[in-house]
Amino acid sequence: MKQEYLKKYVSILSLLSLIVLIFSIDSYAQNGNTMTVKDRESFIKILSGRAASVNTLSAEFRQTKNMEMLQNDMISEGKFFYEKSNKIAFMYERPGKYSMVMNGSFIRMSTKSGSSVMDLSANPVMKQMNDLISAVFTGALDNMSVNYNVDFELNGDKIFALVKPKSTRISAIVSQIKIAFNKHSGDINEIVITEGSGSSTKYIFYNQIINQPIRNEIFTIN
Amino acid sequence: MRFSLSISFLVSILFVVSGCSSLKEGVWLISTPYSNGGIPSVFNHTEDITMYDFVLTRKGDSVEGLVVVKSDGENSKRIVMTSFFGMTFLDFELDGKNIKINYCIEQLNKEKIILLLKKDFEILFKPDHSPLTKYIFSPAGKIEALQQGNGITRTVMNFNRYIDGFPQEIIISHPWLGLKLKLDKNESNEN
């Protein structure tokens, strides 16, 4: 009698353990780090669709630079502009007024001392960096697999893309970029760039407005 | 006679050329009251963190950003040069004698550039870094300019806009290399 009871007890316990295990696996797949291949493909479609439908993007941004030697982060704020397909502008307003404008293969950096323009097409490393930044800030990650390893993580309502350069020269400058997307819309909420030095810079975008006309002068290089 | 005159003329030209961009009115350290120490500082070592906006110019090209100096006493410094847009150019430490590079972008990672920057910051932190230095002092006794070395690695520094005993603007030049580093004190401290 005792033996039968014990057998039954062990069976129920085993069954219960199995049920718990099944549910654990299921919830790990949904709420843990790994995305299924199907979910990943589905999300890349969302990103591609977004990239196709977004002609312009305006937003406010906050840049936070973390340095080991500083107790607190260094914070800058300003406005971000994007126009399809290769125009990006960061117009910093606080604590100082300066700007970085990317238009095609050209970058113009302006500070209170003046402006400097660089043609990145002559420098393959800088050109690749420029393409990386453009792809990251617009979410157009689908063509990046040639030069970068891109992994996706799901966390609640956000999907994180981890972009790591394959080139050792690029990874010495930028070791990883982590992009936080809204799972449903593909909107970019946050980008964290980790440098080869170990420092990191976080960009948070808010008050995003899509397809609003942007003044041409913002992207002027000369 | 004609030959020795020509030689004298050539030597004079050389002296004139080597004297270009030099502190003609300056006094050598040994001729100042500071030959045994006590030279006025141009850097505030009591501040834990000091920030400057910088512009590094060479032959028309320039790079700009922020220099962050962390002080751990007079001899121990960590210096990070970073762009306004977040990218770190250079991260190194000085202990008064040696340099330790924590990080350096490829474009700056040349021994001559590193040693030049090392010397420049060592002079900034200790203006009597070498006895072979000439100075110009203001009527108030502050260092207005200094020059160290000769030839291709000559360093000339100008110190302007003194507030609370320290210059707010520092210009470090290497005339023969066409290189200039301008530092402007950034008062927006770490957040």
PDB file of N, CA and C in Angstrom, chain A residues 50-105:
ATOM      1  N   ARG A  50       9.110  49.917 -42.063  1.00  0.00           N
ATOM      2  CA  ARG A  50       9.269  51.245 -41.445  1.00  0.00           C
ATOM      3  C   ARG A  50      10.242  52.089 -42.253  1.00  0.00           C
ATOM      4  N   ALA A  51      11.387  51.473 -42.602  1.00  0.00           N
ATOM      5  CA  ALA A  51      12.405  52.210 -43.371  1.00  0.00           C
ATOM      6  C   ALA A  51      11.819  52.683 -44.708  1.00  0.00           C
ATOM      7  N   ALA A  52      10.946  51.854 -45.297  1.00  0.00           N
ATOM      8  CA  ALA A  52      10.353  52.225 -46.584  1.00  0.00           C
ATOM      9  C   ALA A  52       9.335  53.350 -46.432  1.00  0.00           C
ATOM     10  N   SER A  53       8.620  53.360 -45.313  1.00  0.00           N
ATOM     11  CA  SER A  53       7.532  54.337 -45.171  1.00  0.00           C
ATOM     12  C   SER A  53       7.978  55.647 -44.539  1.00  0.00           C
ATOM     13  N   VAL A  54       9.153  55.644 -43.927  1.00  0.00           N
ATOM     14  CA  VAL A  54       9.619  56.869 -43.269  1.00  0.00           C
ATOM     15  C   VAL A  54      10.514  57.643 -44.226  1.00  0.00           C
ATOM     16  N   ASN A  55      10.031  58.786 -44.675  1.00  0.00           N
ATOM     17  CA  ASN A  55      10.843  59.644 -45.543  1.00  0.00           C
ATOM     18  C   ASN A  55      11.634  60.666 -44.742  1.00  0.00           C
ATOM     19  N   THR A  56      11.031  61.147 -43.670  1.00  0.00           N
ATOM     20  CA  THR A  56      11.745  62.061 -42.782  1.00  0.00           C
ATOM     21  C   THR A  56      11.412  61.708 -41.341  1.00  0.00           C
ATOM     22  N   LEU A  57      12.318  62.044 -40.468  1.00  0.00           N
ATOM     23  CA  LEU A  57      12.089  61.829 -39.033  1.00  0.00           C
ATOM     24  C   LEU A  57      12.701  62.997 -38.285  1.00  0.00           C
ATOM     25  N   SER A  58      11.912  63.583 -37.397  1.00  0.00           N
ATOM     26  CA  SER A  58      12.434  64.640 -36.513  1.00  0.00           C
ATOM     27  C   SER A  58      12.222  64.177 -35.088  1.00  0.00           C
ATOM     28  N   ALA A  59      13.160  64.473 -34.249  1.00  0.00           N
ATOM     29  CA  ALA A  59      13.023  64.051 -32.849  1.00  0.00           C
ATOM     30  C   ALA A  59      13.920  64.900 -31.977  1.00  0.00           C
ATOM     31  N   GLU A  60      13.620  64.871 -30.703  1.00  0.00           N
ATOM     32  CA  GLU A  60      14.563  65.436 -29.743  1.00  0.00           C
ATOM     33  C   GLU A  60      15.416  64.283 -29.237  1.00  0.00           C
ATOM     34  N   PHE A  61      16.640  64.602 -28.874  1.00  0.00           N
ATOM     35  CA  PHE A  61      17.492  63.531 -28.369  1.00  0.00           C
ATOM     36  C   PHE A  61      18.262  64.005 -27.141  1.00  0.00           C
ATOM     37  N   ARG A  62      18.630  63.007 -26.379  1.00  0.00           N
ATOM     38  CA  ARG A  62      19.503  63.244 -25.227  1.00  0.00           C
ATOM     39  C   ARG A  62      20.682  62.278 -25.358  1.00  0.00           C
ATOM     40  N   GLN A  63      21.874  62.853 -25.322  1.00  0.00           N
ATOM     41  CA  GLN A  63      23.097  62.041 -25.427  1.00  0.00           C
ATOM     42  C   GLN A  63      23.755  61.969 -24.071  1.00  0.00           C
ATOM     43  N   THR A  64      24.033  60.777 -23.629  1.00  0.00           N
ATOM     44  CA  THR A  64      24.645  60.594 -22.307  1.00  0.00           C
ATOM     45  C   THR A  64      25.931  59.815 -22.493  1.00  0.00           C
ATOM     46  N   LYS A  65      27.049  60.447 -22.145  1.00  0.00           N
ATOM     47  CA  LYS A  65      28.336  59.756 -22.281  1.00  0.00           C
ATOM     48  C   LYS A  65      28.823  59.319 -20.908  1.00  0.00           C
ATOM     49  N   ASN A  66      29.113  58.055 -20.838  1.00  0.00           N
ATOM     50  CA  ASN A  66      29.615  57.483 -19.592  1.00  0.00           C
ATOM     51  C   ASN A  66      31.128  57.321 -19.696  1.00  0.00           C
ATOM     52  N   MET A  67      31.840  57.909 -18.746  1.00  0.00           N
ATOM     53  CA  MET A  67      33.294  57.733 -18.714  1.00  0.00           C
ATOM     54  C   MET A  67      33.677  57.223 -17.335  1.00  0.00           C
ATOM     55  N   GLU A  68      34.566  56.260 -17.313  1.00  0.00           N
ATOM     56  CA  GLU A  68      34.969  55.602 -16.062  1.00  0.00           C
ATOM     57  C   GLU A  68      35.473  56.610 -15.040  1.00  0.00           C
ATOM     58  N   MET A  69      36.155  57.655 -15.513  1.00  0.00           N
ATOM     59  CA  MET A  69      36.794  58.582 -14.585  1.00  0.00           C
ATOM     60  C   MET A  69      35.833  59.617 -14.012  1.00  0.00           C
ATOM     61  N   LEU A  70      34.621  59.665 -14.538  1.00  0.00           N
ATOM     62  CA  LEU A  70      33.668  60.644 -14.050  1.00  0.00           C
ATOM     63  C   LEU A  70      32.614  59.959 -13.187  1.00  0.00           C
ATOM     64  N   GLN A  71      32.253  60.661 -12.091  1.00  0.00           N
ATOM     65  CA  GLN A  71      31.215  60.105 -11.226  1.00  0.00           C
ATOM     66  C   GLN A  71      29.872  60.076 -11.921  1.00  0.00           C
ATOM     67  N   ASN A  72      29.587  61.176 -12.619  1.00  0.00           N
ATOM     68  CA  ASN A  72      28.310  61.289 -13.301  1.00  0.00           C
ATOM     69  C   ASN A  72      28.519  61.344 -14.808  1.00  0.00           C
ATOM     70  N   ASP A  73      27.454  61.053 -15.543  1.00  0.00           N
ATOM     71  CA  ASP A  73      27.549  61.061 -16.995  1.00  0.00           C
ATOM     72  C   ASP A  73      27.569  62.483 -17.540  1.00  0.00           C
ATOM     73  N   MET A  74      28.100  62.615 -18.759  1.00  0.00           N
ATOM     74  CA  MET A  74      28.069  63.909 -19.449  1.00  0.00           C
ATOM     75  C   MET A  74      26.850  63.922 -20.360  1.00  0.00           C
ATOM     76  N   ILE A  75      26.020  64.941 -20.186  1.00  0.00           N
ATOM     77  CA  ILE A  75      24.743  64.964 -20.909  1.00  0.00           C
ATOM     78  C   ILE A  75      24.692  66.113 -21.900  1.00  0.00           C
ATOM     79  N   SER A  76      24.262  65.811 -23.109  1.00  0.00           N
ATOM     80  CA  SER A  76      24.016  66.831 -24.137  1.00  0.00           C
ATOM     81  C   SER A  76      22.620  66.594 -24.697  1.00  0.00           C
ATOM     82  N   GLU A  77      22.007  67.667 -25.178  1.00  0.00           N
ATOM     83  CA  GLU A  77      20.652  67.528 -25.725  1.00  0.00           C
ATOM     84  C   GLU A  77      20.513  68.348 -26.988  1.00  0.00           C
ATOM     85  N   GLY A  78      19.581  67.933 -27.821  1.00  0.00           N
ATOM     86  CA  GLY A  78      19.356  68.693 -29.041  1.00  0.00           C
ATOM     87  C   GLY A  78      18.287  68.059 -29.895  1.00  0.00           C
ATOM     88  N   LYS A  79      18.377  68.327 -31.214  1.00  0.00           N
ATOM     89  CA  LYS A  79      17.371  67.821 -32.159  1.00  0.00           C
ATOM     90  C   LYS A  79      18.050  66.918 -33.192  1.00  0.00           C
ATOM     91  N   PHE A  80      17.326  65.880 -33.557  1.00  0.00           N
ATOM     92  CA  PHE A  80      17.810  64.902 -34.528  1.00  0.00           C
ATOM     93  C   PHE A  80      16.918  64.957 -35.759  1.00  0.00           C
ATOM     94  N   PHE A  81      17.546  64.910 -36.932  1.00  0.00           N
ATOM     95  CA  PHE A  81      16.780  64.923 -38.179  1.00  0.00           C
ATOM     96  C   PHE A  81      17.294  63.833 -39.106  1.00  0.00           C
ATOM     97  N   TYR A  82      16.364  63.224 -39.803  1.00  0.00           N
ATOM     98  CA  TYR A  82      16.731  62.213 -40.796  1.00  0.00           C
ATOM     99  C   TYR A  82      15.886  62.434 -42.044  1.00  0.00           C
ATOM    100  N   GLU A  83      16.544  62.343 -43.214  1.00  0.00           N
ATOM    101  CA  GLU A  83      15.800  62.374 -44.471  1.00  0.00           C
ATOM    102  C   GLU A  83      16.310  61.249 -45.347  1.00  0.00           C
ATOM    103  N   LYS A  84      15.400  60.513 -45.912  1.00  0.00           N
ATOM    104  CA  LYS A  84      15.776  59.354 -46.735  1.00  0.00           C
ATOM    105  C   LYS A  84      16.645  59.834 -47.896  1.00  0.00           C
ATOM    106  N   SER A  85      17.709  59.141 -48.250  1.00  0.00           N
ATOM    107  CA  SER A  85      18.029  57.914 -47.579  1.00  0.00           C
ATOM    108  C   SER A  85      19.352  58.003 -46.800  1.00  0.00           C
ATOM    109  N   ASN A  86      20.054  59.084 -47.007  1.00  0.00           N
ATOM    110  CA  ASN A  86      21.379  59.114 -46.373  1.00  0.00           C
ATOM    111  C   ASN A  86      21.701  60.473 -45.764  1.00  0.00           C
ATOM    112  N   LYS A  87      20.692  61.095 -45.199  1.00  0.00           N
ATOM    113  CA  LYS A  87      20.919  62.394 -44.553  1.00  0.00           C
ATOM    114  C   LYS A  87      20.544  62.295 -43.076  1.00  0.00           C
ATOM    115  N   ILE A  88      21.513  62.602 -42.253  1.00  0.00           N
ATOM    116  CA  ILE A  88      21.283  62.585 -40.809  1.00  0.00           C
ATOM    117  C   ILE A  88      21.912  63.840 -40.209  1.00  0.00           C
ATOM    118  N   ALA A  89      21.212  64.458 -39.287  1.00  0.00           N
ATOM    119  CA  ALA A  89      21.759  65.655 -38.636  1.00  0.00           C
ATOM    120  C   ALA A  89      21.500  65.604 -37.141  1.00  0.00           C
ATOM    121  N   PHE A  90      22.557  65.867 -36.383  1.00  0.00           N
ATOM    122  CA  PHE A  90      22.451  66.049 -34.935  1.00  0.00           C
ATOM    123  C   PHE A  90      22.714  67.521 -34.659  1.00  0.00           C
ATOM    124  N   MET A  91      21.702  68.238 -34.191  1.00  0.00           N
ATOM    125  CA  MET A  91      21.866  69.667 -33.882  1.00  0.00           C
ATOM    126  C   MET A  91      21.859  69.791 -32.357  1.00  0.00           C
ATOM    127  N   TYR A  92      23.052  69.928 -31.793  1.00  0.00           N
ATOM    128  CA  TYR A  92      23.169  70.006 -30.338  1.00  0.00           C
ATOM    129  C   TYR A  92      22.798  71.406 -29.857  1.00  0.00           C
ATOM    130  N   GLU A  93      22.045  71.459 -28.750  1.00  0.00           N
ATOM    131  CA  GLU A  93      21.621  72.751 -28.215  1.00  0.00           C
ATOM    132  C   GLU A  93      22.144  73.007 -26.801  1.00  0.00           C
ATOM    133  N   ARG A  94      22.291  71.980 -26.040  1.00  0.00           N
ATOM    134  CA  ARG A  94      22.775  72.117 -24.666  1.00  0.00           C
ATOM    135  C   ARG A  94      23.804  71.019 -24.403  1.00  0.00           C
ATOM    136  N   PRO A  95      24.911  71.272 -23.685  1.00  0.00           N
ATOM    137  CA  PRO A  95      25.305  72.545 -23.083  1.00  0.00           C
ATOM    138  C   PRO A  95      25.897  73.527 -24.068  1.00  0.00           C
ATOM    139  N   GLY A  96      26.257  73.059 -25.261  1.00  0.00           N
ATOM    140  CA  GLY A  96      26.818  73.971 -26.261  1.00  0.00           C
ATOM    141  C   GLY A  96      26.101  73.779 -27.587  1.00  0.00           C
ATOM    142  N   LYS A  97      26.262  74.772 -28.467  1.00  0.00           N
ATOM    143  CA  LYS A  97      25.636  74.673 -29.795  1.00  0.00           C
ATOM    144  C   LYS A  97      26.671  74.161 -30.785  1.00  0.00           C
ATOM    145  N   TYR A  98      26.486  72.955 -31.259  1.00  0.00           N
ATOM    146  CA  TYR A  98      27.297  72.404 -32.327  1.00  0.00           C
ATOM    147  C   TYR A  98      26.477  71.385 -33.089  1.00  0.00           C
ATOM    148  N   SER A  99      27.012  70.942 -34.218  1.00  0.00           N
ATOM    149  CA  SER A  99      26.207  70.048 -35.038  1.00  0.00           C
ATOM    150  C   SER A  99      27.081  69.077 -35.797  1.00  0.00           C
ATOM    151  N   MET A 100      26.483  67.939 -36.110  1.00  0.00           N
ATOM    152  CA  MET A 100      27.125  66.946 -36.961  1.00  0.00           C
ATOM    153  C   MET A 100      26.105  66.580 -38.033  1.00  0.00           C
ATOM    154  N   VAL A 101      26.482  66.795 -39.297  1.00  0.00           N
ATOM    155  CA  VAL A 101      25.565  66.533 -40.401  1.00  0.00           C
ATOM    156  C   VAL A 101      26.212  65.527 -41.332  1.00  0.00           C
ATOM    157  N   MET A 102      25.465  64.464 -41.629  1.00  0.00           N
ATOM    158  CA  MET A 102      25.945  63.475 -42.601  1.00  0.00           C
ATOM    159  C   MET A 102      25.047  63.553 -43.825  1.00  0.00           C
ATOM    160  N   ASN A 103      25.650  63.734 -44.973  1.00  0.00           N
ATOM    161  CA  ASN A 103      24.904  63.815 -46.222  1.00  0.00           C
ATOM    162  C   ASN A 103      25.676  63.021 -47.263  1.00  0.00           C
ATOM    163  N   GLY A 104      25.183  61.836 -47.570  1.00  0.00           N
ATOM    164  CA  GLY A 104      25.932  60.966 -48.463  1.00  0.00           C
ATOM    165  C   GLY A 104      27.227  60.547 -47.796  1.00  0.00           C
ATOM    166  N   SER A 105      28.327  60.735 -48.515  1.00  0.00           N
ATOM    167  CA  SER A 105      29.622  60.334 -47.951  1.00  0.00           C
ATOM    168  C   SER A 105      30.319  61.501 -47.252  1.00  0.00           C
TER     169      SER A 105
END
